[in-house]
mmCIF file of C-alpha atoms in Angstrom:
data_model
loop_
_atom_site.group_PDB
_atom_site.id
_atom_site.type_symbol
_atom_site.label_atom_id
_atom_site.label_comp_id
_atom_site.label_asym_id
_atom_site.label_seq_id
_atom_site.Cartn_x
_atom_site.Cartn_y
_atom_site.Cartn_z
ATOM 1 C CA MET V 1 1.621 -50.271 -1.167
ATOM 2 C CA SER V 2 1.366 -50.191 2.608
ATOM 3 C CA ASP V 3 3.476 -47.007 2.637
ATOM 4 C CA PHE V 4 0.975 -45.293 0.327
ATOM 5 C CA ILE V 5 -1.934 -46.248 2.560
ATOM 6 C CA ALA V 6 -0.109 -45.182 5.716
ATOM 7 C CA ALA V 7 0.978 -41.889 4.115
ATOM 8 C CA TYR V 8 -2.638 -40.979 3.432
ATOM 9 C CA SER V 9 -3.784 -41.232 7.012
ATOM 10 C CA TRP V 10 -6.434 -38.714 8.005
ATOM 11 C CA GLU V 11 -3.901 -36.903 10.180
ATOM 12 C CA ASN V 12 -1.537 -36.378 7.231
ATOM 13 C CA ILE V 13 -4.318 -35.419 4.812
ATOM 14 C CA ARG V 14 -5.708 -32.922 7.306
ATOM 15 C CA TYR V 15 -2.224 -31.460 7.736
ATOM 16 C CA LEU V 16 -1.855 -31.093 3.969
ATOM 17 C CA LEU V 17 -5.263 -29.437 3.749
ATOM 18 C CA GLN V 18 -4.158 -26.913 6.361
ATOM 19 C CA GLY V 19 -1.214 -26.066 4.123
ATOM 20 C CA LEU V 20 -3.517 -25.888 1.093
ATOM 21 C CA LEU V 21 -5.696 -23.387 2.951
ATOM 22 C CA VAL V 22 -2.685 -21.123 3.491
ATOM 23 C CA THR V 23 -1.785 -21.476 -0.197
ATOM 24 C CA ILE V 24 -5.308 -20.460 -1.206
ATOM 25 C CA GLU V 25 -5.389 -17.555 1.259
ATOM 26 C CA VAL V 26 -2.113 -16.112 -0.042
ATOM 27 C CA SER V 27 -3.244 -16.666 -3.636
ATOM 28 C CA VAL V 28 -6.675 -15.070 -3.247
ATOM 29 C CA ILE V 29 -5.370 -11.979 -1.447
ATOM 30 C CA SER V 30 -2.533 -11.598 -3.959
ATOM 31 C CA ILE V 31 -4.874 -12.038 -6.917
ATOM 32 C CA ILE V 32 -7.297 -9.389 -5.660
ATOM 33 C CA PHE V 33 -4.700 -6.734 -4.889
ATOM 34 C CA SER V 34 -2.458 -7.483 -7.882
ATOM 35 C CA PHE V 35 -5.439 -7.214 -10.237
ATOM 36 C CA ILE V 36 -6.401 -3.822 -8.806
ATOM 37 C CA ILE V 37 -2.835 -2.497 -8.894
ATOM 38 C CA GLY V 38 -2.131 -4.124 -12.254
ATOM 39 C CA ALA V 39 -5.244 -2.531 -13.757
ATOM 40 C CA ILE V 40 -4.154 0.916 -12.563
ATOM 41 C CA LEU V 41 -0.611 0.437 -13.853
ATOM 42 C CA GLY V 42 -1.796 -1.047 -17.150
ATOM 43 C CA LEU V 43 -4.200 1.824 -17.779
ATOM 44 C CA THR V 44 -1.513 4.340 -16.874
ATOM 45 C CA ARG V 45 0.790 2.855 -19.515
ATOM 46 C CA TYR V 46 -1.999 2.658 -22.088
ATOM 47 C CA ILE V 47 -3.228 6.252 -21.829
ATOM 48 C CA LYS V 48 0.382 7.507 -21.972
ATOM 49 C CA VAL V 49 0.403 10.106 -19.218
ATOM 50 C CA LYS V 50 3.401 12.351 -19.790
ATOM 51 C CA ARG V 51 6.477 11.097 -17.867
ATOM 52 C CA LEU V 52 4.338 9.060 -15.458
ATOM 53 C CA SER V 53 3.715 6.342 -18.043
ATOM 54 C CA ALA V 54 7.440 6.110 -18.755
ATOM 55 C CA ILE V 55 8.252 5.763 -15.058
ATOM 56 C CA VAL V 56 5.526 3.159 -14.576
ATOM 57 C CA GLY V 57 6.768 1.287 -17.634
ATOM 58 C CA PHE V 58 10.310 1.200 -16.271
ATOM 59 C CA VAL V 59 9.146 -0.104 -12.886
ATOM 60 C CA ILE V 60 6.990 -2.785 -14.531
ATOM 61 C CA ASP V 61 9.840 -3.941 -16.767
ATOM 62 C CA LEU V 62 12.213 -3.992 -13.803
ATOM 63 C CA ILE V 63 9.933 -6.150 -11.652
ATOM 64 C CA ARG V 64 8.979 -8.487 -14.515
ATOM 65 C CA ASN V 65 12.626 -9.248 -15.163
ATOM 66 C CA LEU V 66 13.468 -10.080 -11.562
ATOM 67 C CA PRO V 67 13.120 -13.618 -10.155
ATOM 68 C CA LEU V 68 10.152 -13.968 -7.816
ATOM 69 C CA LEU V 69 12.451 -15.667 -5.309
ATOM 70 C CA LEU V 70 14.608 -12.540 -5.168
ATOM 71 C CA ILE V 71 11.550 -10.397 -4.486
ATOM 72 C CA LEU V 72 10.547 -12.792 -1.684
ATOM 73 C CA PHE V 73 13.979 -12.465 -0.121
ATOM 74 C CA PHE V 74 13.930 -8.683 -0.473
ATOM 75 C CA VAL V 75 10.513 -8.314 1.152
ATOM 76 C CA TYR V 76 11.175 -10.745 4.004
ATOM 77 C CA PHE V 77 14.856 -10.098 4.758
ATOM 78 C CA GLY V 78 15.561 -6.769 3.070
ATOM 79 C CA LEU V 79 12.699 -4.785 4.565
ATOM 80 C CA ALA V 80 13.518 -6.155 8.011
ATOM 81 C CA ASN V 81 16.966 -4.561 7.739
ATOM 82 C CA VAL V 82 15.398 -1.114 7.372
ATOM 83 C CA GLY V 83 13.008 -1.640 10.259
ATOM 84 C CA ILE V 84 9.952 -2.892 8.361
ATOM 85 C CA ARG V 85 9.174 -6.317 9.786
ATOM 86 C CA LEU V 86 6.323 -8.282 8.268
ATOM 87 C CA SER V 87 5.082 -11.719 9.221
ATOM 88 C CA ILE V 88 5.950 -14.622 6.947
ATOM 89 C CA PHE V 89 2.379 -14.711 5.640
ATOM 90 C CA TRP V 90 2.258 -11.031 4.730
ATOM 91 C CA SER V 91 5.801 -11.041 3.369
ATOM 92 C CA ALA V 92 4.836 -13.806 0.947
ATOM 93 C CA THR V 93 1.568 -12.068 0.060
ATOM 94 C CA LEU V 94 3.279 -8.721 -0.560
ATOM 95 C CA ALA V 95 6.008 -10.292 -2.700
ATOM 96 C CA MET V 96 3.423 -12.178 -4.769
ATOM 97 C CA THR V 97 1.319 -9.039 -5.151
ATOM 98 C CA VAL V 98 4.247 -6.907 -6.308
ATOM 99 C CA PHE V 99 5.408 -9.474 -8.853
ATOM 100 C CA GLU V 100 1.946 -10.315 -10.162
ATOM 101 C CA SER V 101 0.926 -6.650 -10.417
ATOM 102 C CA ALA V 102 3.707 -6.083 -12.940
ATOM 103 C CA MET V 103 2.755 -9.196 -14.916
ATOM 104 C CA LEU V 104 -0.949 -8.319 -14.939
ATOM 105 C CA ALA V 105 -0.250 -4.702 -15.889
ATOM 106 C CA GLU V 106 1.273 -5.864 -19.169
ATOM 107 C CA ILE V 107 -1.586 -8.290 -19.824
ATOM 108 C CA ILE V 108 -4.146 -5.555 -19.248
ATOM 109 C CA ARG V 109 -2.265 -2.997 -21.344
ATOM 110 C CA SER V 110 -1.837 -5.394 -24.263
ATOM 111 C CA GLY V 111 -5.469 -6.493 -23.938
ATOM 112 C CA ILE V 112 -6.676 -2.908 -24.307
ATOM 113 C CA GLN V 113 -4.304 -2.260 -27.204
ATOM 114 C CA ALA V 114 -5.659 -5.353 -28.962
ATOM 115 C CA VAL V 115 -9.027 -3.612 -29.379
ATOM 116 C CA GLU V 116 -9.238 -1.953 -32.790
ATOM 117 C CA PRO V 117 -8.610 1.823 -32.629
ATOM 118 C CA GLY V 118 -11.759 2.315 -34.677
ATOM 119 C CA GLN V 119 -13.828 1.340 -31.655
ATOM 120 C CA MET V 120 -12.671 4.390 -29.719
ATOM 121 C CA GLU V 121 -13.013 6.581 -32.785
ATOM 122 C CA GLY V 122 -16.587 5.383 -33.215
ATOM 123 C CA ALA V 123 -17.336 6.075 -29.552
ATOM 124 C CA ARG V 124 -15.988 9.614 -29.834
ATOM 125 C CA ALA V 125 -17.931 10.170 -33.054
ATOM 126 C CA ASN V 126 -21.120 9.229 -31.184
ATOM 127 C CA GLY V 127 -20.532 11.894 -28.555
ATOM 128 C CA LEU V 128 -18.827 9.870 -25.813
ATOM 129 C CA THR V 129 -15.869 11.330 -23.975
ATOM 130 C CA TYR V 130 -12.533 9.521 -24.051
ATOM 131 C CA TRP V 131 -13.106 8.008 -20.605
ATOM 132 C CA GLN V 132 -16.685 7.032 -21.412
ATOM 133 C CA GLY V 133 -15.536 5.342 -24.607
ATOM 134 C CA LEU V 134 -12.796 3.554 -22.709
ATOM 135 C CA ARG V 135 -15.160 2.350 -19.991
ATOM 136 C CA VAL V 136 -18.227 1.490 -22.072
ATOM 137 C CA ILE V 137 -16.765 0.390 -25.408
ATOM 138 C CA VAL V 138 -13.092 -0.528 -25.167
ATOM 139 C CA LEU V 139 -12.709 -2.188 -21.750
ATOM 140 C CA PRO V 140 -15.581 -4.702 -22.160
ATOM 141 C CA GLN V 141 -14.070 -5.890 -25.442
ATOM 142 C CA ALA V 142 -10.569 -5.953 -23.974
ATOM 143 C CA LEU V 143 -11.757 -8.029 -21.029
ATOM 144 C CA LYS V 144 -12.802 -10.849 -23.355
ATOM 145 C CA LYS V 145 -9.296 -10.939 -24.782
ATOM 146 C CA MET V 146 -7.674 -10.708 -21.360
ATOM 147 C CA ILE V 147 -9.470 -13.564 -19.605
ATOM 148 C CA PRO V 148 -7.281 -16.468 -20.870
ATOM 149 C CA PRO V 149 -3.898 -14.808 -20.087
ATOM 150 C CA LEU V 150 -5.215 -13.416 -16.791
ATOM 151 C CA VAL V 151 -6.378 -16.826 -15.606
ATOM 152 C CA SER V 152 -3.144 -18.385 -16.812
ATOM 153 C CA GLN V 153 -1.232 -15.871 -14.711
ATOM 154 C CA PHE V 154 -3.455 -16.544 -11.700
ATOM 155 C CA ILE V 155 -2.737 -20.262 -12.050
ATOM 156 C CA SER V 156 0.978 -19.504 -12.185
ATOM 157 C CA LEU V 157 0.609 -17.450 -9.012
ATOM 158 C CA ILE V 158 -0.993 -20.366 -7.188
ATOM 159 C CA LYS V 159 1.875 -22.631 -8.189
ATOM 160 C CA ASP V 160 4.459 -19.963 -7.376
ATOM 161 C CA THR V 161 3.315 -19.850 -3.750
ATOM 162 C CA SER V 162 5.380 -23.016 -3.326
ATOM 163 C CA LEU V 163 8.477 -20.792 -3.577
ATOM 164 C CA ALA V 164 7.487 -19.211 -0.269
ATOM 165 C CA THR V 165 8.479 -22.428 1.462
ATOM 166 C CA ILE V 166 12.004 -20.952 1.351
ATOM 167 C CA ILE V 167 10.942 -18.371 3.954
ATOM 168 C CA VAL V 168 9.095 -21.087 5.904
ATOM 169 C CA LEU V 169 5.566 -20.109 4.899
ATOM 170 C CA PRO V 170 3.401 -23.009 6.168
ATOM 171 C CA GLU V 171 1.816 -23.593 2.767
ATOM 172 C CA LEU V 172 1.069 -26.865 0.996
ATOM 173 C CA LEU V 173 4.588 -27.811 -0.105
ATOM 174 C CA TYR V 174 6.073 -26.941 3.276
ATOM 175 C CA HIS V 175 3.571 -29.167 5.065
ATOM 176 C CA ALA V 176 4.295 -32.011 2.648
ATOM 177 C CA GLN V 177 8.018 -31.645 3.349
ATOM 178 C CA LEU V 178 7.388 -31.951 7.068
ATOM 179 C CA VAL V 179 5.336 -35.105 6.541
ATOM 180 C CA TYR V 180 7.871 -36.957 4.416
ATOM 181 C CA GLY V 181 10.690 -35.558 6.540
ATOM 182 C CA GLN V 182 9.444 -37.780 9.358
ATOM 183 C CA ASN V 183 9.259 -40.844 7.113
ATOM 184 C CA THR V 184 11.207 -40.946 3.823
ATOM 185 C CA ASN V 185 8.896 -43.698 2.562
ATOM 186 C CA TYR V 186 6.223 -41.025 2.240
ATOM 187 C CA VAL V 187 8.140 -38.966 -0.348
ATOM 188 C CA ILE V 188 6.379 -40.318 -3.451
ATOM 189 C CA PRO V 189 2.900 -40.464 -1.826
ATOM 190 C CA MET V 190 3.306 -36.835 -0.736
ATOM 191 C CA PHE V 191 4.386 -35.766 -4.224
ATOM 192 C CA VAL V 192 1.330 -37.510 -5.648
ATOM 193 C CA ALA V 193 -0.899 -35.762 -3.113
ATOM 194 C CA LEU V 194 0.684 -32.400 -3.962
ATOM 195 C CA ALA V 195 0.124 -32.982 -7.674
ATOM 196 C CA VAL V 196 -3.533 -33.852 -7.118
ATOM 197 C CA MET V 197 -4.231 -30.866 -4.866
ATOM 198 C CA TYR V 198 -2.505 -28.339 -7.120
ATOM 199 C CA PHE V 199 -4.266 -29.832 -10.144
ATOM 200 C CA VAL V 200 -7.707 -29.651 -8.537
ATOM 201 C CA VAL V 201 -7.306 -25.990 -7.551
ATOM 202 C CA CYS V 202 -5.751 -24.882 -10.839
ATOM 203 C CA TYR V 203 -8.139 -26.895 -13.002
ATOM 204 C CA ALA V 204 -11.118 -25.445 -11.135
ATOM 205 C CA LEU V 205 -9.801 -21.976 -11.960
ATOM 206 C CA SER V 206 -9.425 -22.916 -15.627
ATOM 207 C CA LEU V 207 -13.061 -24.116 -15.655
ATOM 208 C CA VAL V 208 -14.139 -20.732 -14.296
ATOM 209 C CA SER V 209 -12.152 -19.105 -17.101
ATOM 210 C CA ARG V 210 -13.943 -21.177 -19.740
ATOM 211 C CA TYR V 211 -17.309 -20.320 -18.221
ATOM 212 C CA LEU V 212 -16.536 -16.591 -18.272
ATOM 213 C CA GLU V 213 -15.316 -16.786 -21.865
ATOM 214 C CA ARG V 214 -18.559 -18.458 -22.969
ATOM 215 C CA ARG V 215 -20.627 -16.008 -20.942
ATOM 216 C CA LEU V 216 -18.916 -12.934 -22.376
ATOM 217 C CA ALA V 217 -19.024 -14.333 -25.904
ATOM 218 C CA ARG V 218 -22.825 -14.133 -25.978
#
């Protein structure tokens, strides 16, 4: 019991919170850019641009079937070998963005395809152009269907940032390892602290998802 109390000293908690801040920073930046890129890629696949859609589809399938850890290694070590040297923070962020963009592209494409074709036909029959129908009629309905899988993927991204500890990103897990590395009696308390912090962040995101679902359902 004394080990638990000692492990949760303010100094250790503050150190963990510093790691959590890095985790959130990488996650937020990756989420923003991967959503933008994923939306572009998803739309490109959906509208079936000649040849371009096929190329985009191949790239998406390639990235989705690669381990995230491999992409991390490629960005951090591989790019350095060709003269492109990124900091640990931006290497992790870029790797997360690349991987998540491919995952989100498929979610967005399938979300749009889930909207009944009759919706677009009705929009065109009422005088809207294809792009107007897509923007005004199809996308708002698709967004409702996309929210749960999108948020689920965002939550996975937050948890996947722990993989970046392999390239020594000073995120939450890495900081916890340093704490219990100095005192092995702190291993279980640190794991408990990690579980609580990851749960709080991810559960808060799931609450936002539920709120958006209720809001859009009106």
